[in-house]
Amino acid sequence: MTTLLFTDVHLIDPEAGAVTHGSLLVKDGMIAGHGAELSVPEGAQVIDGRGKYLAPGIVDIGVKVCEPGERHKESFKSAGQAAAAGGVTTMVTRPDTAPAIDSPETLEFVTRRANEAAPVNVVPMAALTKGRQGREMTEIGFLLDAGAVAFTDCDHVVSDNKVLSRALSYARSLDALVMGHPQDPGLSLGAAVTSGKFASLRGLPAVSSMAERMGIDRDIALLEMTQAKYHFDQITTARALPALERAKKNGLDVTAGTSIHHLTLNEFDVADYRTFFKVKPPLRSEDDRLAIVEALRHGLIDTISSFHTPQDEESKRLPYEEAASGAVGLETLLPAALRLYHSGDLTLPQLFRAMALNPAKRFGLPGGRLATGAPADLVLFDPDAPFILDRFTLHSKSKNTPFDGQRMQGKVLATYVGGNAVFGAN
């Protein structure tokens, strides 16, 4: 394998919480060292960073790749290309496919397809209950053996407390991570936006932010009973934060994430029924958005993800309440997150702690760091490069991005997986 030496780069180290100027050495696909000035090993390929920024590759949790069942929306090949173009070196994929990934055979098929087609790392999650129907838990032990890194029914909330408690207890006995969607399914049924004056003026079916609070309270109570490892996929409202803080202070093995769309957009972006802004949970108030940014800054919320959800044109070109939820985000995650850096809300180490280090640690993955011996999964980017996003230039098969036509700042220059360039390098 090629030995690489990156020179004249600003190194973003989320573990140390620092940005330093220097060089980074890669040997045999692993980081071999970094410092102010490193000598050039014999035969090394020197990459002049020209003062740009080098960071651990993004670990994106909750990516939907529509294989099996809906390859016309997204395939492993197109999702992998989009990830590489966005600086995402590891995709943690969701099991909400058709059929759901709820058996070792389906999981092995998906893993094989991913390894064949995607230029980046792909690690799958499996369903918590069969068919994601909330009635009978899956064979968690066999799925772990087949390579599942976590278990989730995604946005199909398990409403039967007995079923969920049994699944959590079994997962706890195997030290398996469960990811849950904090939402009361009854209150949120059929909702398209968050309750408030704007929703009333638009005449759209709405859900109170209290549904998220009720969902997190229920899940925490079951976690107190079962002591399972748990990750809340998307915390998006201020009302949910006190419960999350209490759970962490009480010693529960709990982490939480949020979506880049909820960090950078709010309910008013729906404007005149723009369905590209319809996501799940729905966009929240500006007060909620600011509260989530603050929670991220202080470490109460651990991870940022794109929750990449491809939808075709037919699914989005419908009345707002009938349109499918979700937005693509693999290529827009980094430039959207850099809005929080340019606004002064978060530092670059804080962003990459949430987008790389913390997701890797929580899901038991080796990436997310610049430490010697870590995989050379890296992204080289210019945080200041301006551009206007054209959705038709995205590598994803589906083009449903809320950032279409928006001015953005921050471009990926090159992406490396195991020291191999998968995007941008000549």
Tab-separated table of C-alpha atoms in Angstrom:
chain	number	residue	atom	x	y	z
A	1	MET	CA	0.000	0.000	0.000
A	2	THR	CA	1.118	3.546	-0.725
A	3	THR	CA	2.712	5.626	2.006
A	4	LEU	CA	1.168	9.105	2.108
A	5	LEU	CA	2.447	12.265	3.726
A	6	PHE	CA	0.022	15.157	4.044
A	7	THR	CA	1.894	18.436	4.460
A	8	ASP	CA	0.789	22.004	5.191
A	9	VAL	CA	-2.586	20.980	6.623
A	10	HIS	CA	-4.616	22.121	9.598
A	11	LEU	CA	-5.259	18.927	11.585
A	12	ILE	CA	-8.638	18.747	13.333
A	13	ASP	CA	-8.265	16.448	16.344
A	14	PRO	CA	-11.663	15.861	18.023
A	15	GLU	CA	-10.072	13.830	20.842
A	16	ALA	CA	-7.717	16.649	21.852
A	17	GLY	CA	-10.266	19.322	20.947
A	18	ALA	CA	-7.631	21.191	18.979
A	19	VAL	CA	-6.701	22.393	15.502
A	20	THR	CA	-2.955	22.378	14.778
A	21	HIS	CA	-0.902	23.100	11.682
A	22	GLY	CA	1.447	20.383	10.509
A	23	SER	CA	1.760	17.070	8.671
A	24	LEU	CA	0.219	13.612	8.890
A	25	LEU	CA	1.772	10.305	7.810
A	26	VAL	CA	-0.165	7.282	6.536
A	27	LYS	CA	1.371	3.814	6.187
A	28	ASP	CA	-0.392	0.583	5.229
A	29	GLY	CA	-3.797	2.216	5.500
A	30	MET	CA	-3.222	3.405	9.073
A	31	ILE	CA	-2.221	6.725	10.587
A	32	ALA	CA	1.484	6.430	11.431
A	33	GLY	CA	2.000	9.809	13.091
A	34	HIS	CA	1.459	13.533	12.878
A	35	GLY	CA	3.296	16.620	14.014
A	36	ALA	CA	4.545	20.074	13.151
A	37	GLU	CA	7.049	18.790	10.590
A	38	LEU	CA	7.580	15.188	9.528
A	39	SER	CA	10.415	13.941	7.314
A	40	VAL	CA	9.415	12.399	4.000
A	41	PRO	CA	9.816	8.596	4.052
A	42	GLU	CA	11.437	6.999	1.039
A	43	GLY	CA	8.884	6.331	-1.711
A	44	ALA	CA	6.101	8.283	0.007
A	45	GLN	CA	3.505	10.185	-1.974
A	46	VAL	CA	3.481	13.781	-0.711
A	47	ILE	CA	0.137	15.572	-0.715
A	48	ASP	CA	0.408	19.324	-0.302
A	49	GLY	CA	-2.649	20.437	1.646
A	50	ARG	CA	-1.997	24.108	0.871
A	51	GLY	CA	-3.244	25.177	4.274
A	52	LYS	CA	-6.578	23.375	4.060
A	53	TYR	CA	-8.127	21.229	6.787
A	54	LEU	CA	-7.651	17.492	7.356
A	55	ALA	CA	-10.053	15.695	9.692
A	56	PRO	CA	-11.213	12.177	10.532
A	57	GLY	CA	-13.742	10.929	7.997
A	58	ILE	CA	-17.376	11.397	8.968
A	59	VAL	CA	-19.225	8.426	10.487
A	60	ASP	CA	-22.845	8.944	9.434
A	61	ILE	CA	-25.431	7.067	11.509
A	62	GLY	CA	-28.830	6.162	10.096
A	63	VAL	CA	-28.198	6.239	6.356
A	64	LYS	CA	-31.000	4.698	4.321
A	65	VAL	CA	-29.797	2.742	1.303
A	66	CYS	CA	-32.790	1.382	-0.566
A	67	GLU	CA	-31.426	-2.104	-1.216
A	68	PRO	CA	-33.239	-4.409	-1.188
A	69	GLY	CA	-36.549	-3.224	-2.571
A	70	GLU	CA	-36.190	0.317	-3.914
A	71	ARG	CA	-32.943	0.550	-5.852
A	72	HIS	CA	-34.482	3.246	-8.077
A	73	LYS	CA	-34.251	5.597	-5.063
A	74	GLU	CA	-30.720	4.712	-3.937
A	75	SER	CA	-28.250	1.879	-4.401
A	76	PHE	CA	-25.091	1.062	-2.487
A	77	LYS	CA	-23.088	2.297	-5.448
A	78	SER	CA	-24.800	5.704	-5.644
A	79	ALA	CA	-24.934	6.129	-1.853
A	80	GLY	CA	-21.251	5.229	-1.600
A	81	GLN	CA	-20.336	7.776	-4.264
A	82	ALA	CA	-22.412	10.429	-2.481
A	83	ALA	CA	-20.756	9.567	0.829
A	84	ALA	CA	-17.265	9.826	-0.641
A	85	ALA	CA	-18.112	13.198	-2.200
A	86	GLY	CA	-19.373	14.394	1.184
A	87	GLY	CA	-16.390	13.302	3.284
A	88	VAL	CA	-18.348	10.407	4.830
A	89	THR	CA	-16.008	7.429	5.183
A	90	THR	CA	-18.390	5.152	7.125
A	91	MET	CA	-22.133	4.728	6.624
A	92	VAL	CA	-24.099	3.058	9.423
A	93	THR	CA	-27.129	1.900	7.456
A	94	ARG	CA	-30.742	1.533	8.523
A	95	PRO	CA	-32.825	-1.658	8.267
A	96	ASP	CA	-36.020	0.026	6.965
A	97	THR	CA	-35.763	-1.592	3.558
A	98	ALA	CA	-38.278	-3.751	1.652
A	99	PRO	CA	-38.113	-6.346	3.109
A	100	ALA	CA	-36.721	-5.150	6.427
A	101	ILE	CA	-33.272	-6.374	7.451
A	102	ASP	CA	-34.543	-8.678	10.179
A	103	SER	CA	-32.785	-11.982	9.436
A	104	PRO	CA	-29.143	-13.056	9.144
A	105	GLU	CA	-29.716	-14.011	5.490
A	106	THR	CA	-30.954	-10.538	4.539
A	107	LEU	CA	-28.162	-8.915	6.540
A	108	GLU	CA	-25.523	-11.035	4.803
A	109	PHE	CA	-26.977	-10.122	1.394
A	110	VAL	CA	-26.847	-6.419	2.231
A	111	THR	CA	-23.290	-6.672	3.567
A	112	ARG	CA	-22.127	-8.477	0.438
A	113	ARG	CA	-23.775	-5.915	-1.865
A	114	ALA	CA	-22.272	-3.044	0.127
A	115	ASN	CA	-18.766	-4.477	-0.005
A	116	GLU	CA	-19.064	-5.005	-3.761
A	117	ALA	CA	-20.476	-1.605	-4.670
A	118	ALA	CA	-19.614	1.087	-2.125
A	119	PRO	CA	-16.181	2.783	-2.035
A	120	VAL	CA	-16.609	3.640	1.671
A	121	ASN	CA	-17.078	1.539	4.806
A	122	VAL	CA	-20.628	0.264	5.274
A	123	VAL	CA	-21.774	-1.233	8.589
A	124	PRO	CA	-25.405	-2.336	8.923
A	125	MET	CA	-27.953	-2.071	11.669
A	126	ALA	CA	-30.679	-4.714	11.925
A	127	ALA	CA	-34.343	-4.488	12.873
A	128	LEU	CA	-35.243	-4.842	16.539
A	129	THR	CA	-38.554	-6.585	15.802
A	130	LYS	CA	-39.564	-8.797	12.890
A	131	GLY	CA	-40.735	-6.739	9.937
A	132	ARG	CA	-40.327	-3.659	12.176
A	133	GLN	CA	-43.904	-4.388	13.277
A	134	GLY	CA	-43.301	-4.204	17.024
A	135	ARG	CA	-44.754	-7.608	17.838
A	136	GLU	CA	-41.876	-10.100	18.048
A	137	MET	CA	-38.169	-9.397	18.542
A	138	THR	CA	-35.636	-10.517	15.974
A	139	GLU	CA	-32.881	-13.082	16.522
A	140	ILE	CA	-30.537	-10.526	18.029
A	141	GLY	CA	-27.727	-12.977	18.792
A	142	PHE	CA	-27.615	-14.412	15.268
A	143	LEU	CA	-27.803	-10.921	13.755
A	144	LEU	CA	-24.894	-9.811	15.952
A	145	ASP	CA	-22.881	-12.756	14.693
A	146	ALA	CA	-23.786	-11.765	11.121
A	147	GLY	CA	-22.355	-8.276	11.635
A	148	ALA	CA	-25.124	-6.015	12.929
A	149	VAL	CA	-23.696	-3.108	14.945
A	150	ALA	CA	-27.024	-2.029	16.484
A	151	PHE	CA	-30.748	-2.754	16.448
A	152	THR	CA	-33.547	-0.367	15.566
A	153	ASP	CA	-37.048	-0.230	14.141
A	154	CYS	CA	-36.239	3.290	12.903
A	155	ASP	CA	-39.332	5.522	12.944
A	156	HIS	CA	-41.668	2.577	13.652
A	157	VAL	CA	-41.859	3.100	17.413
A	158	VAL	CA	-42.474	-0.136	19.361
A	159	SER	CA	-45.644	0.792	21.236
A	160	ASP	CA	-46.012	-2.485	23.167
A	161	ASN	CA	-44.005	-1.934	26.338
A	162	LYS	CA	-43.756	-5.647	27.095
A	163	VAL	CA	-42.275	-6.418	23.683
A	164	LEU	CA	-39.801	-3.544	23.960
A	165	SER	CA	-38.762	-4.433	27.518
A	166	ARG	CA	-38.082	-8.034	26.467
A	167	ALA	CA	-36.039	-6.894	23.483
A	168	LEU	CA	-34.061	-4.468	25.634
A	169	SER	CA	-33.389	-7.138	28.270
A	170	TYR	CA	-32.187	-9.586	25.647
A	171	ALA	CA	-30.007	-6.931	24.021
A	172	ARG	CA	-28.543	-6.112	27.428
A	173	SER	CA	-27.594	-9.758	27.979
A	174	LEU	CA	-25.652	-9.683	24.699
A	175	ASP	CA	-24.207	-6.183	25.234
A	176	ALA	CA	-25.974	-5.074	22.031
A	177	LEU	CA	-26.737	-1.430	21.278
A	178	VAL	CA	-30.361	-0.429	20.599
A	179	MET	CA	-31.256	2.768	18.750
A	180	GLY	CA	-34.703	4.241	19.275
A	181	HIS	CA	-36.847	7.036	17.873
A	182	PRO	CA	-38.216	9.120	20.780
A	183	GLN	CA	-41.789	9.849	19.773
A	184	ASP	CA	-45.247	9.013	21.048
A	185	PRO	CA	-46.710	7.155	18.058
A	186	GLY	CA	-50.306	8.045	18.845
A	187	LEU	CA	-49.778	11.789	19.093
A	188	SER	CA	-47.507	11.936	16.056
A	189	LEU	CA	-49.693	9.800	13.773
A	190	GLY	CA	-50.397	11.638	10.510
A	191	ALA	CA	-48.525	14.786	11.539
A	192	ALA	CA	-46.642	16.772	8.895
A	193	VAL	CA	-45.361	19.774	10.890
A	194	THR	CA	-44.809	20.882	14.481
A	195	SER	CA	-47.765	22.434	16.317
A	196	GLY	CA	-47.846	26.207	16.502
A	197	LYS	CA	-49.130	29.351	14.869
A	198	PHE	CA	-47.341	28.626	11.596
A	199	ALA	CA	-48.899	25.162	11.333
A	200	SER	CA	-52.349	26.629	12.021
A	201	LEU	CA	-51.914	29.332	9.372
A	202	ARG	CA	-50.886	26.689	6.841
A	203	GLY	CA	-53.722	24.358	7.804
A	204	LEU	CA	-51.397	21.370	8.123
A	205	PRO	CA	-51.779	18.379	10.482
A	206	ALA	CA	-49.378	18.967	13.359
A	207	VAL	CA	-47.818	17.277	16.364
A	208	SER	CA	-46.827	18.862	19.670
A	209	SER	CA	-43.177	18.742	20.660
A	210	MET	CA	-44.499	17.055	23.803
A	211	ALA	CA	-44.765	13.825	21.764
A	212	GLU	CA	-40.959	13.653	21.742
A	213	ARG	CA	-40.821	14.347	25.471
A	214	MET	CA	-43.357	11.569	26.160
A	215	GLY	CA	-41.406	9.165	23.955
A	216	ILE	CA	-38.102	9.790	25.685
A	217	ASP	CA	-39.712	9.522	29.142
A	218	ARG	CA	-41.193	6.115	28.261
A	219	ASP	CA	-37.912	4.814	26.877
A	220	ILE	CA	-35.911	6.031	29.870
A	221	ALA	CA	-38.283	4.246	32.247
A	222	LEU	CA	-37.731	0.974	30.365
A	223	LEU	CA	-33.977	1.571	30.358
A	224	GLU	CA	-34.008	2.010	34.121
A	225	MET	CA	-35.666	-1.404	34.293
A	226	THR	CA	-33.476	-3.225	31.773
A	227	GLN	CA	-30.128	-1.329	31.926
A	228	ALA	CA	-29.693	-1.715	28.153
A	229	LYS	CA	-27.304	0.313	25.968
A	230	TYR	CA	-29.406	2.862	24.099
A	231	HIS	CA	-28.957	5.622	21.550
A	232	PHE	CA	-31.762	8.117	20.877
A	233	ASP	CA	-31.578	8.726	17.144
A	234	GLN	CA	-32.950	12.271	16.957
A	235	ILE	CA	-33.498	14.664	19.839
A	236	THR	CA	-34.986	17.806	18.300
A	237	THR	CA	-36.906	19.698	20.997
A	238	ALA	CA	-35.960	21.622	24.129
A	239	ARG	CA	-38.600	19.747	26.126
A	240	ALA	CA	-36.731	16.458	25.710
A	241	LEU	CA	-33.401	17.751	27.027
A	242	PRO	CA	-34.082	17.717	30.822
A	243	ALA	CA	-35.089	14.049	30.669
A	244	LEU	CA	-31.959	13.192	28.670
A	245	GLU	CA	-29.787	15.067	31.150
A	246	ARG	CA	-31.342	13.225	34.119
A	247	ALA	CA	-30.835	9.864	32.419
A	248	LYS	CA	-27.142	10.555	31.901
A	249	LYS	CA	-26.666	11.873	35.436
A	250	ASN	CA	-28.382	8.756	36.813
A	251	GLY	CA	-25.776	6.562	35.134
A	252	LEU	CA	-27.845	5.026	32.354
A	253	ASP	CA	-25.859	3.900	29.315
A	254	VAL	CA	-27.549	6.458	27.077
A	255	THR	CA	-26.383	8.632	24.207
A	256	ALA	CA	-28.316	10.872	21.851
A	257	GLY	CA	-28.023	12.285	18.384
A	258	THR	CA	-29.700	14.871	16.229
A	259	SER	CA	-30.151	15.562	12.547
A	260	ILE	CA	-28.248	18.200	10.607
A	261	HIS	CA	-31.564	19.445	9.225
A	262	HIS	CA	-32.894	20.145	12.729
A	263	LEU	CA	-29.652	21.954	13.590
A	264	THR	CA	-29.707	24.282	10.590
A	265	LEU	CA	-33.374	24.676	9.566
A	266	ASN	CA	-36.620	25.532	11.367
A	267	GLU	CA	-40.386	25.263	10.861
A	268	PHE	CA	-40.595	28.453	8.785
A	269	ASP	CA	-38.466	26.878	6.058
A	270	VAL	CA	-41.536	24.890	5.050
A	271	ALA	CA	-42.746	28.262	3.654
A	272	ASP	CA	-45.321	27.647	0.922
A	273	TYR	CA	-45.619	23.881	1.379
A	274	ARG	CA	-42.121	23.002	0.156
A	275	THR	CA	-42.046	19.221	0.513
A	276	PHE	CA	-38.240	18.927	0.392
A	277	PHE	CA	-38.423	20.348	3.935
A	278	LYS	CA	-40.750	17.593	5.133
A	279	VAL	CA	-38.643	15.380	7.392
A	280	LYS	CA	-39.327	13.120	10.365
A	281	PRO	CA	-39.599	14.368	13.046
A	282	PRO	CA	-40.859	17.628	11.495
A	283	LEU	CA	-38.750	20.772	11.617
A	284	ARG	CA	-39.058	22.550	14.947
A	285	SER	CA	-39.228	26.128	16.204
A	286	GLU	CA	-36.176	28.380	16.188
A	287	ASP	CA	-36.099	28.210	20.000
A	288	ASP	CA	-35.888	24.427	19.785
A	289	ARG	CA	-33.134	24.626	17.171
A	290	LEU	CA	-31.050	26.929	19.360
A	291	ALA	CA	-31.579	24.686	22.395
A	292	ILE	CA	-30.325	21.653	20.456
A	293	VAL	CA	-27.245	23.557	19.259
A	294	GLU	CA	-26.534	24.521	22.872
A	295	ALA	CA	-26.966	20.910	24.027
A	296	LEU	CA	-24.542	19.791	21.345
A	297	ARG	CA	-21.981	22.395	22.391
A	298	HIS	CA	-22.044	21.152	25.984
A	299	GLY	CA	-21.981	17.451	25.071
A	300	LEU	CA	-25.497	16.583	26.210
A	301	ILE	CA	-26.231	15.564	22.626
A	302	ASP	CA	-23.457	13.349	21.323
A	303	THR	CA	-23.812	12.911	17.563
A	304	ILE	CA	-24.825	14.696	14.361
A	305	SER	CA	-26.097	12.657	11.413
A	306	SER	CA	-27.630	13.320	8.019
A	307	PHE	CA	-30.403	10.696	8.313
A	308	HIS	CA	-30.054	10.372	4.570
A	309	THR	CA	-33.507	9.355	3.308
A	310	PRO	CA	-33.863	9.230	-0.483
A	311	GLN	CA	-37.314	9.829	-1.960
A	312	ASP	CA	-38.132	9.947	-5.650
A	313	GLU	CA	-39.891	12.835	-7.388
A	314	GLU	CA	-43.247	11.038	-7.337
A	315	SER	CA	-43.074	10.721	-3.550
A	316	LYS	CA	-42.370	14.435	-3.066
A	317	ARG	CA	-44.544	16.054	-5.761
A	318	LEU	CA	-47.692	15.660	-3.682
A	319	PRO	CA	-49.685	17.861	-1.292
A	320	TYR	CA	-47.534	18.535	1.765
A	321	GLU	CA	-49.436	16.283	4.166
A	322	GLU	CA	-49.338	13.390	1.646
A	323	ALA	CA	-45.704	13.739	0.542
A	324	ALA	CA	-43.097	11.295	1.835
A	325	SER	CA	-40.847	12.421	4.667
A	326	GLY	CA	-37.093	12.596	4.395
A	327	ALA	CA	-34.171	14.321	2.714
A	328	VAL	CA	-30.879	13.188	1.229
A	329	GLY	CA	-27.902	14.397	3.226
A	330	LEU	CA	-24.676	12.477	2.611
A	331	GLU	CA	-23.165	15.208	0.422
A	332	THR	CA	-24.656	18.159	2.295
A	333	LEU	CA	-23.876	17.070	5.870
A	334	LEU	CA	-20.457	18.732	6.040
A	335	PRO	CA	-21.248	22.079	4.338
A	336	ALA	CA	-24.489	22.337	6.338
A	337	ALA	CA	-22.620	21.593	9.583
A	338	LEU	CA	-20.052	24.248	8.700
A	339	ARG	CA	-22.854	26.819	8.948
A	340	LEU	CA	-22.624	26.269	12.703
A	341	TYR	CA	-18.858	26.850	12.549
A	342	HIS	CA	-19.121	30.025	10.478
A	343	SER	CA	-21.842	31.377	12.784
A	344	GLY	CA	-19.586	30.824	15.814
A	345	ASP	CA	-21.918	28.301	17.441
A	346	LEU	CA	-19.516	25.332	17.326
A	347	THR	CA	-15.793	24.864	16.769
A	348	LEU	CA	-14.393	22.469	14.168
A	349	PRO	CA	-13.232	19.970	16.855
A	350	GLN	CA	-16.727	20.052	18.379
A	351	LEU	CA	-18.290	19.361	14.983
A	352	PHE	CA	-15.994	16.428	14.243
A	353	ARG	CA	-16.407	15.073	17.752
A	354	ALA	CA	-20.130	14.822	16.979
A	355	MET	CA	-19.798	13.699	13.345
A	356	ALA	CA	-16.846	11.303	13.625
A	357	LEU	CA	-15.412	10.500	17.065
A	358	ASN	CA	-18.603	9.992	19.105
A	359	PRO	CA	-20.468	7.940	16.467
A	360	ALA	CA	-17.445	5.676	16.024
A	361	LYS	CA	-17.073	5.173	19.778
A	362	ARG	CA	-20.768	4.507	20.363
A	363	PHE	CA	-21.073	1.969	17.557
A	364	GLY	CA	-17.783	0.253	18.352
A	365	LEU	CA	-15.998	1.346	15.176
A	366	PRO	CA	-12.272	2.072	14.865
A	367	GLY	CA	-12.462	5.394	12.973
A	368	GLY	CA	-13.204	8.974	13.981
A	369	ARG	CA	-9.678	9.777	15.254
A	370	LEU	CA	-6.316	11.092	14.106
A	371	ALA	CA	-4.398	9.001	16.647
A	372	THR	CA	-1.471	6.857	15.591
A	373	GLY	CA	-2.772	3.388	14.738
A	374	ALA	CA	-6.238	4.593	13.735
A	375	PRO	CA	-7.538	3.808	10.229
A	376	ALA	CA	-6.556	6.425	7.657
A	377	ASP	CA	-10.174	7.393	6.981
A	378	LEU	CA	-9.757	11.089	6.278
A	379	VAL	CA	-11.408	14.100	4.681
A	380	LEU	CA	-9.483	17.054	3.250
A	381	PHE	CA	-11.687	20.113	2.875
A	382	ASP	CA	-11.791	23.872	2.478
A	383	PRO	CA	-14.222	25.295	5.064
A	384	ASP	CA	-14.397	28.671	3.362
A	385	ALA	CA	-15.085	27.713	-0.271
A	386	PRO	CA	-18.464	29.177	-1.289
A	387	PHE	CA	-20.900	27.558	-3.711
A	388	ILE	CA	-24.574	27.420	-4.620
A	389	LEU	CA	-25.986	23.938	-4.302
A	390	ASP	CA	-27.606	22.461	-7.392
A	391	ARG	CA	-29.453	19.304	-6.434
A	392	PHE	CA	-28.975	17.805	-9.875
A	393	THR	CA	-25.210	17.657	-9.301
A	394	LEU	CA	-25.607	15.344	-6.294
A	395	HIS	CA	-24.356	11.778	-6.677
A	396	SER	CA	-27.455	10.300	-5.012
A	397	LYS	CA	-30.087	8.857	-7.319
A	398	SER	CA	-32.723	10.883	-5.461
A	399	LYS	CA	-32.377	14.652	-5.331
A	400	ASN	CA	-34.675	15.565	-2.439
A	401	THR	CA	-32.470	18.070	-0.586
A	402	PRO	CA	-33.811	21.097	1.297
A	403	PHE	CA	-30.595	22.957	0.462
A	404	ASP	CA	-31.268	23.156	-3.275
A	405	GLY	CA	-30.358	26.617	-4.560
A	406	GLN	CA	-28.934	27.742	-1.219
A	407	ARG	CA	-25.595	29.461	-0.712
A	408	MET	CA	-23.270	27.160	1.196
A	409	GLN	CA	-19.691	27.331	2.388
A	410	GLY	CA	-17.289	24.418	2.653
A	411	LYS	CA	-16.160	21.966	-0.023
A	412	VAL	CA	-14.677	18.480	0.238
A	413	LEU	CA	-11.403	18.344	-1.700
A	414	ALA	CA	-10.544	14.669	-1.168
A	415	THR	CA	-11.736	11.654	0.819
A	416	TYR	CA	-9.572	8.688	1.845
A	417	VAL	CA	-10.689	5.301	3.152
A	418	GLY	CA	-7.894	3.159	4.572
A	419	GLY	CA	-5.394	5.496	2.953
A	420	ASN	CA	-6.931	5.028	-0.504
A	421	ALA	CA	-8.406	8.033	-2.282
A	422	VAL	CA	-12.107	7.461	-3.006
A	423	PHE	CA	-12.922	11.027	-4.041
A	424	GLY	CA	-11.158	14.079	-5.342
A	425	ALA	CA	-7.472	13.171	-5.334
A	426	ASN	CA	-5.601	13.187	-8.663
